[in-house]
PDB file of C-alpha atoms in Angstrom:
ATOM      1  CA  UNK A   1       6.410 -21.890  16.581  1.00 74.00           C
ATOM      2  CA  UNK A   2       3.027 -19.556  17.555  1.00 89.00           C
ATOM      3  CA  UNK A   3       1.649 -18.369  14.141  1.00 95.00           C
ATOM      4  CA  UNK A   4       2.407 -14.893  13.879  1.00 96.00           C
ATOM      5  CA  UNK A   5      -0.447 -12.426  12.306  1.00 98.00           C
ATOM      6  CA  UNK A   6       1.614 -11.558   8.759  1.00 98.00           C
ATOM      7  CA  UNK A   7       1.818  -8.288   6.663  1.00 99.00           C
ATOM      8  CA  UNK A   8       1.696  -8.586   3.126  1.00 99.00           C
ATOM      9  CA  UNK A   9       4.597  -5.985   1.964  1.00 99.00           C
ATOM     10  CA  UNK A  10       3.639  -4.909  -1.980  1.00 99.00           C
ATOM     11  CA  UNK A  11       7.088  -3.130  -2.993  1.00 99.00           C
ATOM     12  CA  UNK A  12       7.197  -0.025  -5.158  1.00 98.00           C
ATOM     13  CA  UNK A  13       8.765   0.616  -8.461  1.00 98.00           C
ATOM     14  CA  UNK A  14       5.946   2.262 -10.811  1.00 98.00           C
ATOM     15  CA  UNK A  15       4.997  -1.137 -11.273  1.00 99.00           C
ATOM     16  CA  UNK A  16       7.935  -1.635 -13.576  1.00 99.00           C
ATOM     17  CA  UNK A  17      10.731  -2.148 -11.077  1.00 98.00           C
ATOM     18  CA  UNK A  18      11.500  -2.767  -7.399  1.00 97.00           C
ATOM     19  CA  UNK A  19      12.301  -6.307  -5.957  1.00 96.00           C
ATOM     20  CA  UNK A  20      12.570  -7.921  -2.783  1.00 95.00           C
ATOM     21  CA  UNK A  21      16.128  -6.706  -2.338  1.00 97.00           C
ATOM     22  CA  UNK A  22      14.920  -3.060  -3.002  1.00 97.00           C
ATOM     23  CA  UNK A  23      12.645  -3.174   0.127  1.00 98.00           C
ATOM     24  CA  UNK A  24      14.748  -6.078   2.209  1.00 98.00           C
ATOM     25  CA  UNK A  25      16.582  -3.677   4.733  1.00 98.00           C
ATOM     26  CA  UNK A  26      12.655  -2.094   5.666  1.00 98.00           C
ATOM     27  CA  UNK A  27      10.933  -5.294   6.063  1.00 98.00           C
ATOM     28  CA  UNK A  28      12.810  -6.673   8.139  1.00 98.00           C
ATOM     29  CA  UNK A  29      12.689  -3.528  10.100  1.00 98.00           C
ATOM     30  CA  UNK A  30       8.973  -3.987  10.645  1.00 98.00           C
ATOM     31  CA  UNK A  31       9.174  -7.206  11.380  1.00 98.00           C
ATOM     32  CA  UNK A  32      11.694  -7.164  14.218  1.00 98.00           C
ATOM     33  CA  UNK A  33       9.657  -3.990  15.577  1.00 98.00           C
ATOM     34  CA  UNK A  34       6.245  -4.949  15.315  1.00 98.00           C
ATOM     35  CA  UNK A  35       7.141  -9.377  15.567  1.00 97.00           C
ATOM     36  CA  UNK A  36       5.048  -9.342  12.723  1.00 98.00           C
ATOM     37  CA  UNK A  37       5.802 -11.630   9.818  1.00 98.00           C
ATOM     38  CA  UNK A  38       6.712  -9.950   6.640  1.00 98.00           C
ATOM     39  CA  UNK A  39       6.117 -11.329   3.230  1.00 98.00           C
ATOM     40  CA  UNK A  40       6.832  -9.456   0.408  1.00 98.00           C
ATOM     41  CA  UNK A  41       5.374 -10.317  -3.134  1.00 99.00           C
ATOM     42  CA  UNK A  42       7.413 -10.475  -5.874  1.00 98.00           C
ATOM     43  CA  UNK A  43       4.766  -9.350  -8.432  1.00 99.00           C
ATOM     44  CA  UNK A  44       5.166  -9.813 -12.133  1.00 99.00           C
ATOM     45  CA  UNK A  45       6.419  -6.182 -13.242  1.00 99.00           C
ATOM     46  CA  UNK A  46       4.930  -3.969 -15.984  1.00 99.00           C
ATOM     47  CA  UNK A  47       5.031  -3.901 -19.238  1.00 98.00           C
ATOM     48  CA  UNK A  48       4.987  -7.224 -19.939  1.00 98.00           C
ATOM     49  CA  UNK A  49       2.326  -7.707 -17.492  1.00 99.00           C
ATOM     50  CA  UNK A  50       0.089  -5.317 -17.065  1.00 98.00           C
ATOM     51  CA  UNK A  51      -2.701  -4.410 -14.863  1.00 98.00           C
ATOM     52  CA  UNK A  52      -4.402  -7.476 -13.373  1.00 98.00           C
ATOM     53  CA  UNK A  53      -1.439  -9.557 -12.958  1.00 99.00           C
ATOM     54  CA  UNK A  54       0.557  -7.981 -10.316  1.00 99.00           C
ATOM     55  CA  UNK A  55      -3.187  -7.580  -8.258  1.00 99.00           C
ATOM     56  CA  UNK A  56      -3.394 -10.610  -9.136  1.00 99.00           C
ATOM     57  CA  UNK A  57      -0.255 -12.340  -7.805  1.00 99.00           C
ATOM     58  CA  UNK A  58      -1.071 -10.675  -4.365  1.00 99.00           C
ATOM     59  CA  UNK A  59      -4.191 -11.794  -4.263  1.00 98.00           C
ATOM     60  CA  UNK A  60      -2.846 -14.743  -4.824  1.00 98.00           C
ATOM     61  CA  UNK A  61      -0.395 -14.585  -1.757  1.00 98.00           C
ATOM     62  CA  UNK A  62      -3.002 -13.464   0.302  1.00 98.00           C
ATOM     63  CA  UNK A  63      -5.085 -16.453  -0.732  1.00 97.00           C
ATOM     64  CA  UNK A  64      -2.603 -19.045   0.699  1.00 97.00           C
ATOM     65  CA  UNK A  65      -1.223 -17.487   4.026  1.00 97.00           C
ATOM     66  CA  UNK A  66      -5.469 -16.665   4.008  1.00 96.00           C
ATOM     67  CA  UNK A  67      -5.854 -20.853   4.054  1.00 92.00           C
ATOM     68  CA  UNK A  68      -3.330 -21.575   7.399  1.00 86.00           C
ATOM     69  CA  UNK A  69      -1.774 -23.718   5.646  1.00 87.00           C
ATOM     70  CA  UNK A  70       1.637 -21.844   5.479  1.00 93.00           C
ATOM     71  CA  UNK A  71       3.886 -22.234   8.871  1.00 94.00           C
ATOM     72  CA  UNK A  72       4.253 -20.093  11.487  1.00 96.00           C
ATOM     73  CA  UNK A  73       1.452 -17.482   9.647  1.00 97.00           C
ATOM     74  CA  UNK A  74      -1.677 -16.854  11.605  1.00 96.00           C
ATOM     75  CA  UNK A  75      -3.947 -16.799   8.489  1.00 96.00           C
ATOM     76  CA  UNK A  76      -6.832 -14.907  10.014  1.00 95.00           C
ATOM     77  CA  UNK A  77      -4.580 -11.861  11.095  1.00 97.00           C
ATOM     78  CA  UNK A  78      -3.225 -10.633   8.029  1.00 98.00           C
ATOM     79  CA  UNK A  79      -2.650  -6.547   7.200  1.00 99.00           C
ATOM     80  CA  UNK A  80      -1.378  -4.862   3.808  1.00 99.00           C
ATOM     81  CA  UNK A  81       1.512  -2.591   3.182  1.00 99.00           C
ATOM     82  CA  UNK A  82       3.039  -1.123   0.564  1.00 99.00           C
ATOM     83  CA  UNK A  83       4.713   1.754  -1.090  1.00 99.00           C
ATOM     84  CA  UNK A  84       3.749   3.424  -3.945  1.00 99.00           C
ATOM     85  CA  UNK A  85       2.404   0.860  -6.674  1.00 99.00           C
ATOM     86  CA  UNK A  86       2.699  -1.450  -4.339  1.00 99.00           C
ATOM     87  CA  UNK A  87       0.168   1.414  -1.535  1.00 99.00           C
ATOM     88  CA  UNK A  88      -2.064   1.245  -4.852  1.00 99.00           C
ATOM     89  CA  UNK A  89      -2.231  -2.485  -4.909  1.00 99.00           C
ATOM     90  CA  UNK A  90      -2.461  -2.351  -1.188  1.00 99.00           C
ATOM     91  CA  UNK A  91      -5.436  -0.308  -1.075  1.00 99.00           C
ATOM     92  CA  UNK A  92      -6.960  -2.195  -4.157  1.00 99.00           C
ATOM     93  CA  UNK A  93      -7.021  -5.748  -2.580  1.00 99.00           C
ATOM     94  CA  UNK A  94      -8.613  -4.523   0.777  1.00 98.00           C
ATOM     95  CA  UNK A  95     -11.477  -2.902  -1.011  1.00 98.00           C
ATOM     96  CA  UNK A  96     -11.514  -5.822  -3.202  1.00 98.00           C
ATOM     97  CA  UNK A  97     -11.583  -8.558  -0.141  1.00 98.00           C
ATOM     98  CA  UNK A  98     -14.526  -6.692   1.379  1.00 97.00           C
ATOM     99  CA  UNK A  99     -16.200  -6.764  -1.722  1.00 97.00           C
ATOM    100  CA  UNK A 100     -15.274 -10.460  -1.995  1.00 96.00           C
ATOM    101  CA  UNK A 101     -16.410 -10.913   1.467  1.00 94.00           C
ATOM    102  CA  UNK A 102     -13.715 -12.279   2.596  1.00 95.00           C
ATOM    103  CA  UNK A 103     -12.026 -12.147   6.244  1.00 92.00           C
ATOM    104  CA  UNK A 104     -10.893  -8.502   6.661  1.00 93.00           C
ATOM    105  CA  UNK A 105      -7.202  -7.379   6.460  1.00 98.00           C
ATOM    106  CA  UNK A 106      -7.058  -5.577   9.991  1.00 98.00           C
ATOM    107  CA  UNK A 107      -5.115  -3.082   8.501  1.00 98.00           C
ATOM    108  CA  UNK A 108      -3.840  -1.268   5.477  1.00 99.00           C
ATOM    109  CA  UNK A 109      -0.635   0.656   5.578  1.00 99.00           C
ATOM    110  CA  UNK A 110      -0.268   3.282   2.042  1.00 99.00           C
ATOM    111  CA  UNK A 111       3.287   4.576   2.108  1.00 99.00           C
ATOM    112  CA  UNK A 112       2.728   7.490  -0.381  1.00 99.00           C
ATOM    113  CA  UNK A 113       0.473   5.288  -2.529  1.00 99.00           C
ATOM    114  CA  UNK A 114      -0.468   5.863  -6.326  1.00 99.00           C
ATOM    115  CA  UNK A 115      -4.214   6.414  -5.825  1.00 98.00           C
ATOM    116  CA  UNK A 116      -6.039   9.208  -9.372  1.00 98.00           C
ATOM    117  CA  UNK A 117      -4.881   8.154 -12.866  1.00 97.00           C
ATOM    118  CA  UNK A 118      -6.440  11.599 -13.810  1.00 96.00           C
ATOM    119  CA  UNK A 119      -2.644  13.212 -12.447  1.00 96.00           C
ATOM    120  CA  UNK A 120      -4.548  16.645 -12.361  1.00 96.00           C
ATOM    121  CA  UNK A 121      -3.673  17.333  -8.837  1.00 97.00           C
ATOM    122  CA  UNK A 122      -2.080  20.540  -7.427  1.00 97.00           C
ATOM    123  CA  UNK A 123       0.995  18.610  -6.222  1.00 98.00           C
ATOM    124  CA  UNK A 124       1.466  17.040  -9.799  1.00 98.00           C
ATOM    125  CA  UNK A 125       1.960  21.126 -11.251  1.00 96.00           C
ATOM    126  CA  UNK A 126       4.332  21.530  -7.805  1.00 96.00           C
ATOM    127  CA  UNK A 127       6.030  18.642  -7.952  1.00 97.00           C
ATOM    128  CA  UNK A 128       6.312  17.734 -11.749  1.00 97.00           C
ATOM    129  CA  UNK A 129      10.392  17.853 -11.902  1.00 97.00           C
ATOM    130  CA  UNK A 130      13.499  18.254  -9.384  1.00 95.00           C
ATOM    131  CA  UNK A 131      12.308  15.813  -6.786  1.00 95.00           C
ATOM    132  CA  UNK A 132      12.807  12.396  -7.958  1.00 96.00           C
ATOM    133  CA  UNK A 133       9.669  11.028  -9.234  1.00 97.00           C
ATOM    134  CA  UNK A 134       8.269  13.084 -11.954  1.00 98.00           C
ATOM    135  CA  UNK A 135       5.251  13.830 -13.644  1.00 98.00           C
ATOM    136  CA  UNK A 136       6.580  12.334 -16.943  1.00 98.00           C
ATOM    137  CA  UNK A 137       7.429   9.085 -15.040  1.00 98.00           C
ATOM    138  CA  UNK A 138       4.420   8.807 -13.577  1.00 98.00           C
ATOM    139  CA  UNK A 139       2.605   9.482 -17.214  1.00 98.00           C
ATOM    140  CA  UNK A 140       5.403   6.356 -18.394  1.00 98.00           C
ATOM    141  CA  UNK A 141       4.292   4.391 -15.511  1.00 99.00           C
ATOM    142  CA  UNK A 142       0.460   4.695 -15.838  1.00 99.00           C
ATOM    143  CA  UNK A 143       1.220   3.544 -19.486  1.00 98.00           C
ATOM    144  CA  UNK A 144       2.899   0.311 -18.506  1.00 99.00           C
ATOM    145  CA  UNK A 145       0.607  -0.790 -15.892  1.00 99.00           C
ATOM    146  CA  UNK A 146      -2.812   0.452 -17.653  1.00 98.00           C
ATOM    147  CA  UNK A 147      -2.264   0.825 -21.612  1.00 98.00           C
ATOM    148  CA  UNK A 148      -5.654   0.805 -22.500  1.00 95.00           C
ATOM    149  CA  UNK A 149      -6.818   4.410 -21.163  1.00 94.00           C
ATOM    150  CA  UNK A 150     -10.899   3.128 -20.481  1.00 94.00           C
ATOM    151  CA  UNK A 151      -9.459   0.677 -17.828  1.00 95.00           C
ATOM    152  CA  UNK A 152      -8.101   3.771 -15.643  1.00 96.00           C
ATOM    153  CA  UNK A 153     -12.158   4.816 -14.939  1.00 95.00           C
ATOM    154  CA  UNK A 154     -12.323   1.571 -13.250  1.00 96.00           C
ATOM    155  CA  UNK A 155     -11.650   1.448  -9.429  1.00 97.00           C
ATOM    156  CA  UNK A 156      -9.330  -1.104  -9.538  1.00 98.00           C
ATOM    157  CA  UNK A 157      -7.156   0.097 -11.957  1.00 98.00           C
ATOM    158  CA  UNK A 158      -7.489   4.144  -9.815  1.00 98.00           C
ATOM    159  CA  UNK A 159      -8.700   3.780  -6.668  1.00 98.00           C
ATOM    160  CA  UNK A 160     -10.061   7.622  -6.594  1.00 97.00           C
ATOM    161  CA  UNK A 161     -12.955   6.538  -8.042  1.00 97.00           C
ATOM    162  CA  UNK A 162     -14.386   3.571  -5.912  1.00 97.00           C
ATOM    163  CA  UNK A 163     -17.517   5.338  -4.491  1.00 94.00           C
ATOM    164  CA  UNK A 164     -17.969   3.360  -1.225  1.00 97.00           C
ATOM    165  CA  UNK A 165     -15.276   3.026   1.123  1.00 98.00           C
ATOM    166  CA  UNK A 166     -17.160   1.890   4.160  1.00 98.00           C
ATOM    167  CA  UNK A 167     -16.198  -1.103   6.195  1.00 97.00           C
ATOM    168  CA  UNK A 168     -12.435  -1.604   5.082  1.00 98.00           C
ATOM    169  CA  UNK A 169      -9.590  -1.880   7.503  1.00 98.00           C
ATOM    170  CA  UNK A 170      -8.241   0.884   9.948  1.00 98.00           C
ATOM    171  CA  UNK A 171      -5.546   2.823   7.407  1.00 98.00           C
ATOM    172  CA  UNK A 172      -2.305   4.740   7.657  1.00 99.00           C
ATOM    173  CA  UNK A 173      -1.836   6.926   4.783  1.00 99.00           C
ATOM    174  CA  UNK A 174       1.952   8.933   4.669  1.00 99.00           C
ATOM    175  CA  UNK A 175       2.404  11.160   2.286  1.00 99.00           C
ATOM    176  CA  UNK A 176       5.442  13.411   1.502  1.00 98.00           C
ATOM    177  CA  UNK A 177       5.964  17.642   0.613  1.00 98.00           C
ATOM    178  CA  UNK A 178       7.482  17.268  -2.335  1.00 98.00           C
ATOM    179  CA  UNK A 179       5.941  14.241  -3.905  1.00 98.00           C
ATOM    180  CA  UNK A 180       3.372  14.219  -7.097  1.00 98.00           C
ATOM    181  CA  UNK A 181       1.444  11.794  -5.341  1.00 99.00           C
ATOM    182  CA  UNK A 182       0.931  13.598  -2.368  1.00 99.00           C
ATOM    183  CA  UNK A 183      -2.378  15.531  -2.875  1.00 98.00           C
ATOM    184  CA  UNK A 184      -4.249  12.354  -4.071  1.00 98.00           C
ATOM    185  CA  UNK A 185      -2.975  10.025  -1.042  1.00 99.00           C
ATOM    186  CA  UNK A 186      -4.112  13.260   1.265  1.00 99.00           C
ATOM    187  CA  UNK A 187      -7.515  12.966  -1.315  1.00 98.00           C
ATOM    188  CA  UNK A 188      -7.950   9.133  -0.525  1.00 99.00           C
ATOM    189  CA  UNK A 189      -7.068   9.390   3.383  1.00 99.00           C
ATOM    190  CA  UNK A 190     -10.147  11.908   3.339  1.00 99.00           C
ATOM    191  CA  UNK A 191     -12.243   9.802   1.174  1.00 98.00           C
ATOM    192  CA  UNK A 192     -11.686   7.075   3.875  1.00 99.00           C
ATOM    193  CA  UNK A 193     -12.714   9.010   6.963  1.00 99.00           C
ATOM    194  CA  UNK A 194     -15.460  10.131   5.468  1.00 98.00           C
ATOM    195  CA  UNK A 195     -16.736   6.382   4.896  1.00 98.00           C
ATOM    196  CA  UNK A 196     -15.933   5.854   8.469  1.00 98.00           C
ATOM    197  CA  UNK A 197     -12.563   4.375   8.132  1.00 98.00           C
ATOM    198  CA  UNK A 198     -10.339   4.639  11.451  1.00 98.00           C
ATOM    199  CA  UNK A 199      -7.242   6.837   9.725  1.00 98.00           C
ATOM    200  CA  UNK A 200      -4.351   8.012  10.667  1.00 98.00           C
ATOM    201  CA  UNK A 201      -2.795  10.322   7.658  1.00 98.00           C
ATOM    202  CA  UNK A 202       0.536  11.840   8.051  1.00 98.00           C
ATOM    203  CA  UNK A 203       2.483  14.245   5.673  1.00 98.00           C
ATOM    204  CA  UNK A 204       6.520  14.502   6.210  1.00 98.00           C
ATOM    205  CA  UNK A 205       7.639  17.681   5.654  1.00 98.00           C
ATOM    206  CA  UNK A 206      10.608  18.032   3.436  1.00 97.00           C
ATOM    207  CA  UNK A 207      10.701  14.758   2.098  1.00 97.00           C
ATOM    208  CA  UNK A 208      10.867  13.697  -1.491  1.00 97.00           C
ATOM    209  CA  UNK A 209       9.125   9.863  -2.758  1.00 97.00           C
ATOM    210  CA  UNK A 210      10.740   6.999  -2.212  1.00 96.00           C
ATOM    211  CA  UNK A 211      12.570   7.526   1.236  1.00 97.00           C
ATOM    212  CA  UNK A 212      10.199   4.965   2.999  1.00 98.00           C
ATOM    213  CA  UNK A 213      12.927   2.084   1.496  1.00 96.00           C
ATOM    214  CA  UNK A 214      16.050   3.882   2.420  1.00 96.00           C
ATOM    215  CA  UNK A 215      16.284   3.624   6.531  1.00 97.00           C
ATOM    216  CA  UNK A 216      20.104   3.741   6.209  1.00 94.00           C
ATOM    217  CA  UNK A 217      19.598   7.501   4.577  1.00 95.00           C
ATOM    218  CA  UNK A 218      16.904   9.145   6.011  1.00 96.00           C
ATOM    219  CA  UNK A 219      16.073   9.783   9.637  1.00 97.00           C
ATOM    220  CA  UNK A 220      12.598  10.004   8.200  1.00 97.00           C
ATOM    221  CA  UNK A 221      12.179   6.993   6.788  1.00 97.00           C
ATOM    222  CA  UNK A 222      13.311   5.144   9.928  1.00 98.00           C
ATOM    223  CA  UNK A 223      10.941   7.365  11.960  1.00 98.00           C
ATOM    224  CA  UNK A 224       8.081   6.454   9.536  1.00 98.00           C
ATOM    225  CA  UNK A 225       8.900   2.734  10.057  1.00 98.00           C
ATOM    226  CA  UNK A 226       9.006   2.858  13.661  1.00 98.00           C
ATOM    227  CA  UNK A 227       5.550   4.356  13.335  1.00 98.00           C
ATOM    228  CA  UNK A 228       3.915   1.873  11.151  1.00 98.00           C
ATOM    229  CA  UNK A 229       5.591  -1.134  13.226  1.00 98.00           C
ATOM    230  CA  UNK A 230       3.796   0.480  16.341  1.00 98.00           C
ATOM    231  CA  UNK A 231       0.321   0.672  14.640  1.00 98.00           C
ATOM    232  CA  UNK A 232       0.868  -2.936  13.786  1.00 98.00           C
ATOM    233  CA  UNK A 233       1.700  -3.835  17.376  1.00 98.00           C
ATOM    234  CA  UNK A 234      -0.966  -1.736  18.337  1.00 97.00           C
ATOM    235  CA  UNK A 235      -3.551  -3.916  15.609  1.00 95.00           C
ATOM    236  CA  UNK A 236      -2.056  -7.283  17.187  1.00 93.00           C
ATOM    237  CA  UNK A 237      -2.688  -6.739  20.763  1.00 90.00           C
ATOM    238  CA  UNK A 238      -6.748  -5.854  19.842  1.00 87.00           C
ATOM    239  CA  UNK A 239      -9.348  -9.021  19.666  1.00 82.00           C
ATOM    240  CA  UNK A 240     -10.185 -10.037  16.077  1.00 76.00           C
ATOM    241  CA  UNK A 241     -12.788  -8.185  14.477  1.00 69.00           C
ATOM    242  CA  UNK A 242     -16.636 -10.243  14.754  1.00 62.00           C
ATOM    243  CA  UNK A 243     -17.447 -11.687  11.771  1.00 53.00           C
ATOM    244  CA  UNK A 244     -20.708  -9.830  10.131  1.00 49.00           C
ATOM    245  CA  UNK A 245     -22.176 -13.172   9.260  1.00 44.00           C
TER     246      UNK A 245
END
């Protein structure tokens, strides 16, 4: 009955799909290998409710394993991790708890995470077809979650441009070769470093998006688990960070 520090797990989808059952089989993964508590949000999808909501609803979730009121969860030891839309909401409600001052997130895990609403990257032109996600979905997807084009110059609709990074929690960014999003998740790991951020970044070669959820597939994507589980255990065994007040 020891409260267990607790990832928040922010599934992928565009935004527009993805569930609990889409991510089940790699959550519990992580939490048998790191004996971390995993809860994943099940965010209210795009288009019918676009960008705030699902920041919103795991903010929200944050907010009441945050309080210790919720058994078994150790609310000052909490990390992020997600996939995707859910690494873009990820690295959107750490920045947004520092700015919020609230108790850090000791870590943030972006599994190939949605970072430039621009799309101008070289790995967008590389990548556009033949490897799962597309350009054109990811044009579709940027629609649903952000219809009204002015929001996307706002950091916490496209992360890219938040111009101070400093002080948020350690990060592991993976990226994959053949992946549209892979440049700007390399682009944000770098962004990170440079504001100080412990990182660990990590491109797997020959991969395509999406194999993070599909253990029972890819050797990969088991690999990649194993490694973020091990950070995790690595995050639980240090003291708590000193408060700055």
């Amino acid at each position: 009955n020891t409260p267990l520090p607790t990832v928040v797990f922010i599934h992928g989808g565009g935004w527009v799909g993805g569930d609990l059952d889409t991510h089940d089989t790699a959550c519990r993964m992580i939490a048998v290998q790191s004996s971390w508590n995993v809860v994943a949000v099940d965010y209210r999808l795009c288009p019918e409710h676009p960008f705030p909501s699902p920041l919103d609803d795991v903010e929200s979730v944050a907010a009441a394993l945050r309080d210790g009121s919720v058994p078994g969860v150790d609310g000052t030891r909490l990390a992020l991790l997600g996939d995707s839309a859910g690494g873009h909401l990820a690295a959107v409600a750490a920045r947004r708890a520092r700015d919020q001052a609230l108790a850090p997130y000791l870590f943030q895990g972006l599994i190939y995470p949605v970072i430039d609403a621009a799309m101008t990257s070289s790995s967008y032109a590389d990548n556009a077809e033949g490897y799962g996600l597309t350009a054109t979905g990811m044009a579709f997807y940027w629609d649903c979650f952000a219809p009204e084009v002015v929001d996307r110059s706002h950091s916490d609709v496209s992360p890219a441009q938040a111009r101070d990074l400093a002080g948020l929690p350690p990060a592991f960014v993976l990226t994959c070769e053949y992946d549209p999003l892979r440049d700007e998740g390399e682009s944000y790991a770098a962004m990170l470093a440079d504001a100080g951020v412990p990182v660990v970044a990590v491109r797997v070669v020959g991969m395509i998006h999406s194999f993070f959820r599909l253990p029972a597939s890819f050797d990969a994507s088991r690999a990649a688990i194993s490694q973020v589980s091990a950070m995790l255990a690595d995050v639980a065994a240090q003291p708590l960070p000193r408060s700055s007040s």
